[in-house]
Structures are given as C-alpha cells and as structure tokens.
C-alpha cells in the first residue's frame, strides 16, 4: 500500500516526537527526543513547512518524516530524515521530494547545485544502501558523549589565576556570547554565519535558562570563551556549545568551563550530562572531553549529496 504524503504543521509535533523516539529506541536503546525540540525544528525561520516538510502515513500511523532548511542562502541545504525500518519505500518517497526541493532552493539562491547534508546514526533505521545508490556519501562523523554526575564530587572548580566566569542573563552578555560563538566556530566544519536574531532561534532561546550560559574572561585578553548549557532535556543535562578563542587556548579554560557546567548540573540533581563533538575537530575537543570523563554514548554520520 502506498503511503500518504503531506506537509507537517506545528500541530503534528506530538506524533513526530513519537516517531523520533521510536527511531531512538531502535538506534540507541531509549527515546531521547523531547516535544519542544521538535516544535523548535518546525518553527525554523528558514523552513516553509508547506514546501519543506513531509509526513508519510500508513493508515493513521506516521512512519516517516522529513524536514529541509536553508541557512546558507547558497548551495548548502540541511535536512532531517526519519523512517521506521519496515517502511523504506515511504522513506524513499520523502528522499525524492527532499532532493528535488533542495535543488530548487539552491537554484533560487543563485547556486548551480545543491550540497545537502543529512545527519544519521551510524546504524540508522534508514537503509544506507539506498542512500549510496542515490550518490550520498559520508563526509563527517560526530560523537554524542555522556558523563555520569556525582553531586559529592562534581563541585564548582576553582578558576585559573586571572580568570573570571559570569552567567549571561543581561542582554549585553547574550549579545557577547553570540559574538564569541561566531568567532570561535568560524573555523569549524560546516559553520554557517548567523546574525544575532537567527542565532537566538538556532539555540531555542525562548526556552533557554540563561543562568546556564557562561562567559569566561582572562585579565590580559578580556572575554575569550563561553559555554551554552540547557536543562530542558528529559534524558540528561546538555552542553550545546563550548568554545575558547584561538588566542586563549592552552590555558585550561575549556576544562574549567566543562567542570563548571558539571557542577551546576549536579547541584540541580541531574545524574548525567551530554554533548556532541566532531571527531575530526582540530582544536583538541575530543581529547579535552575524554580527559574530563566523557565517553561515547552513540555516533552520528553526516551524509552529503551533491545535486545538479
């Protein structure tokens, strides 16, 4: 039976969340997707849900979901794709629609091709042979790391000499974190520059507890690093981003920020904290996280298709 395909709406967020958690259960052993995360995706300012989202149903059951967005305003297009393992034809129909729409968006931007990126678990429910047959290849691997927290041991660290840390509740400090983020991540793979308003959406700022966002400064250099954490995930506390400017690396500031976040989550009663890292990160981040007790929870591949 052919699956029914239609665009998503914000009202579909609960059923999409259920699908994503069913996929999580298969891929990583437990559901770790929260409703508000799906809602934030559906509200993405670079997404027109009528043309950039797809739901595939078998009867009343949602079996596949796709979403497309365009932050580059050029050739680079991003996509999400989820499908239950026994419904590959529905997943392929969504891939057909996603690829066609991605090429249309890139051409509307003035590009001659679309370079589409899709993040998938290393052992996904989507048939990767289907992707390879369509010309998709893996171009990057990320690890989602996890660390258990121990309230009696994860206490606030002493700052290095000449170092101060502050939370970012004032608006001026939020603007400063955005500046540090843009500077700190500019050299990273697949970075897309984002204006302040766009970035606020990217980090789902409406739901962000800004007391869990910190700036670190050094007396000789001023503000040189930041950490953005959030406590609205059911599965664990989450470190969304951490960065130290190039001129301040090698001073132990990244480790200090990590331990500062660990202590904050432990004090809130969290039993674990997680984050994601590019395994090819050139700044030494994977080694930093390992030194601070973080280990691999699961791995994600970035798949790329070049469409003309």
Tab-separated table of N, CA and C in Angstrom, residues 68 77 79 81 95 98-99 102 115-120 126 128-139 302-307:
chain	number	residue	atom	x	y	z
A	68	UNK	N	13.461	20.150	5.730
A	68	UNK	CA	14.536	20.804	4.987
A	68	UNK	C	14.645	22.251	5.461
A	77	UNK	N	22.334	23.081	1.828
A	77	UNK	CA	20.994	22.852	2.355
A	77	UNK	C	21.080	21.745	3.411
A	79	UNK	N	19.061	18.876	6.017
A	79	UNK	CA	17.866	18.031	6.016
A	79	UNK	C	17.861	17.093	7.219
A	81	UNK	N	15.801	13.369	8.295
A	81	UNK	CA	15.016	12.272	7.723
A	81	UNK	C	14.921	11.148	8.740
A	95	UNK	N	12.750	11.087	0.464
A	95	UNK	CA	14.047	11.451	-0.116
A	95	UNK	C	13.887	12.057	-1.509
A	98	UNK	N	12.631	15.543	-0.957
A	98	UNK	CA	13.646	16.382	-0.335
A	98	UNK	C	14.724	16.796	-1.331
A	99	UNK	N	15.191	15.865	-2.132
A	99	UNK	CA	16.245	16.173	-3.094
A	99	UNK	C	15.756	17.180	-4.134
A	102	UNK	N	15.462	20.575	-2.392
A	102	UNK	CA	16.776	21.141	-2.067
A	102	UNK	C	17.403	21.782	-3.304
A	115	UNK	N	24.237	21.259	-2.229
A	115	UNK	CA	25.056	20.370	-1.415
A	115	UNK	C	24.267	20.134	-0.129
A	116	UNK	N	23.689	18.946	-0.031
A	116	UNK	CA	22.746	18.651	1.047
A	116	UNK	C	23.425	17.804	2.113
A	117	UNK	N	23.231	18.182	3.376
A	117	UNK	CA	23.765	17.415	4.497
A	117	UNK	C	22.635	16.840	5.329
A	118	UNK	N	22.821	15.593	5.721
A	118	UNK	CA	21.842	14.840	6.489
A	118	UNK	C	22.581	14.097	7.589
A	119	UNK	N	22.145	14.269	8.835
A	119	UNK	CA	22.781	13.593	9.967
A	119	UNK	C	21.995	12.328	10.320
A	120	UNK	N	22.713	11.201	10.372
A	120	UNK	CA	22.084	9.921	10.695
A	120	UNK	C	22.939	9.146	11.678
A	126	UNK	N	17.113	4.115	8.480
A	126	UNK	CA	17.102	4.303	7.027
A	126	UNK	C	18.133	3.387	6.379
A	128	UNK	N	20.988	2.528	4.407
A	128	UNK	CA	22.081	3.332	3.865
A	128	UNK	C	22.486	2.898	2.456
A	129	UNK	N	22.189	1.647	2.075
A	129	UNK	CA	22.458	1.233	0.698
A	129	UNK	C	21.600	2.035	-0.274
A	130	UNK	N	20.408	2.389	0.177
A	130	UNK	CA	19.527	3.231	-0.632
A	130	UNK	C	20.178	4.597	-0.831
A	131	UNK	N	20.765	5.146	0.236
A	131	UNK	CA	21.450	6.433	0.126
A	131	UNK	C	22.631	6.346	-0.834
A	132	UNK	N	23.456	5.306	-0.664
A	132	UNK	CA	24.637	5.166	-1.524
A	132	UNK	C	24.239	5.036	-2.995
A	133	UNK	N	23.166	4.315	-3.239
A	133	UNK	CA	22.712	4.138	-4.615
A	133	UNK	C	22.278	5.458	-5.241
A	134	UNK	N	21.912	6.420	-4.406
A	134	UNK	CA	21.488	7.738	-4.877
A	134	UNK	C	22.667	8.718	-4.917
A	135	UNK	N	23.875	8.250	-4.569
A	135	UNK	CA	25.056	9.098	-4.648
A	135	UNK	C	25.445	9.808	-3.371
A	136	UNK	N	24.793	9.482	-2.264
A	136	UNK	CA	25.153	10.081	-0.982
A	136	UNK	C	26.418	9.407	-0.434
A	137	UNK	N	27.261	10.202	0.247
A	137	UNK	CA	28.466	9.660	0.878
A	137	UNK	C	28.614	10.259	2.275
A	138	UNK	N	29.338	9.543	3.135
A	138	UNK	CA	29.617	10.036	4.484
A	138	UNK	C	30.824	10.968	4.425
A	139	UNK	N	30.665	12.189	4.973
A	139	UNK	CA	31.755	13.159	4.931
A	139	UNK	C	32.254	13.546	6.328
A	302	UNK	N	27.519	12.426	9.096
A	302	UNK	CA	26.986	13.421	8.165
A	302	UNK	C	27.090	12.857	6.763
A	303	UNK	N	25.929	12.668	6.141
A	303	UNK	CA	25.862	12.219	4.759
A	303	UNK	C	25.693	13.439	3.847
A	304	UNK	N	26.337	13.390	2.694
A	304	UNK	CA	26.290	14.511	1.756
A	304	UNK	C	25.842	14.032	0.379
A	305	UNK	N	24.977	14.825	-0.230
A	305	UNK	CA	24.600	14.613	-1.636
A	305	UNK	C	24.859	15.904	-2.397
A	306	UNK	N	25.484	15.806	-3.556
A	306	UNK	CA	25.701	16.947	-4.426
A	306	UNK	C	24.738	16.779	-5.603
A	307	UNK	N	23.768	17.687	-5.680
A	307	UNK	CA	22.687	17.566	-6.651
A	307	UNK	C	22.815	18.658	-7.707
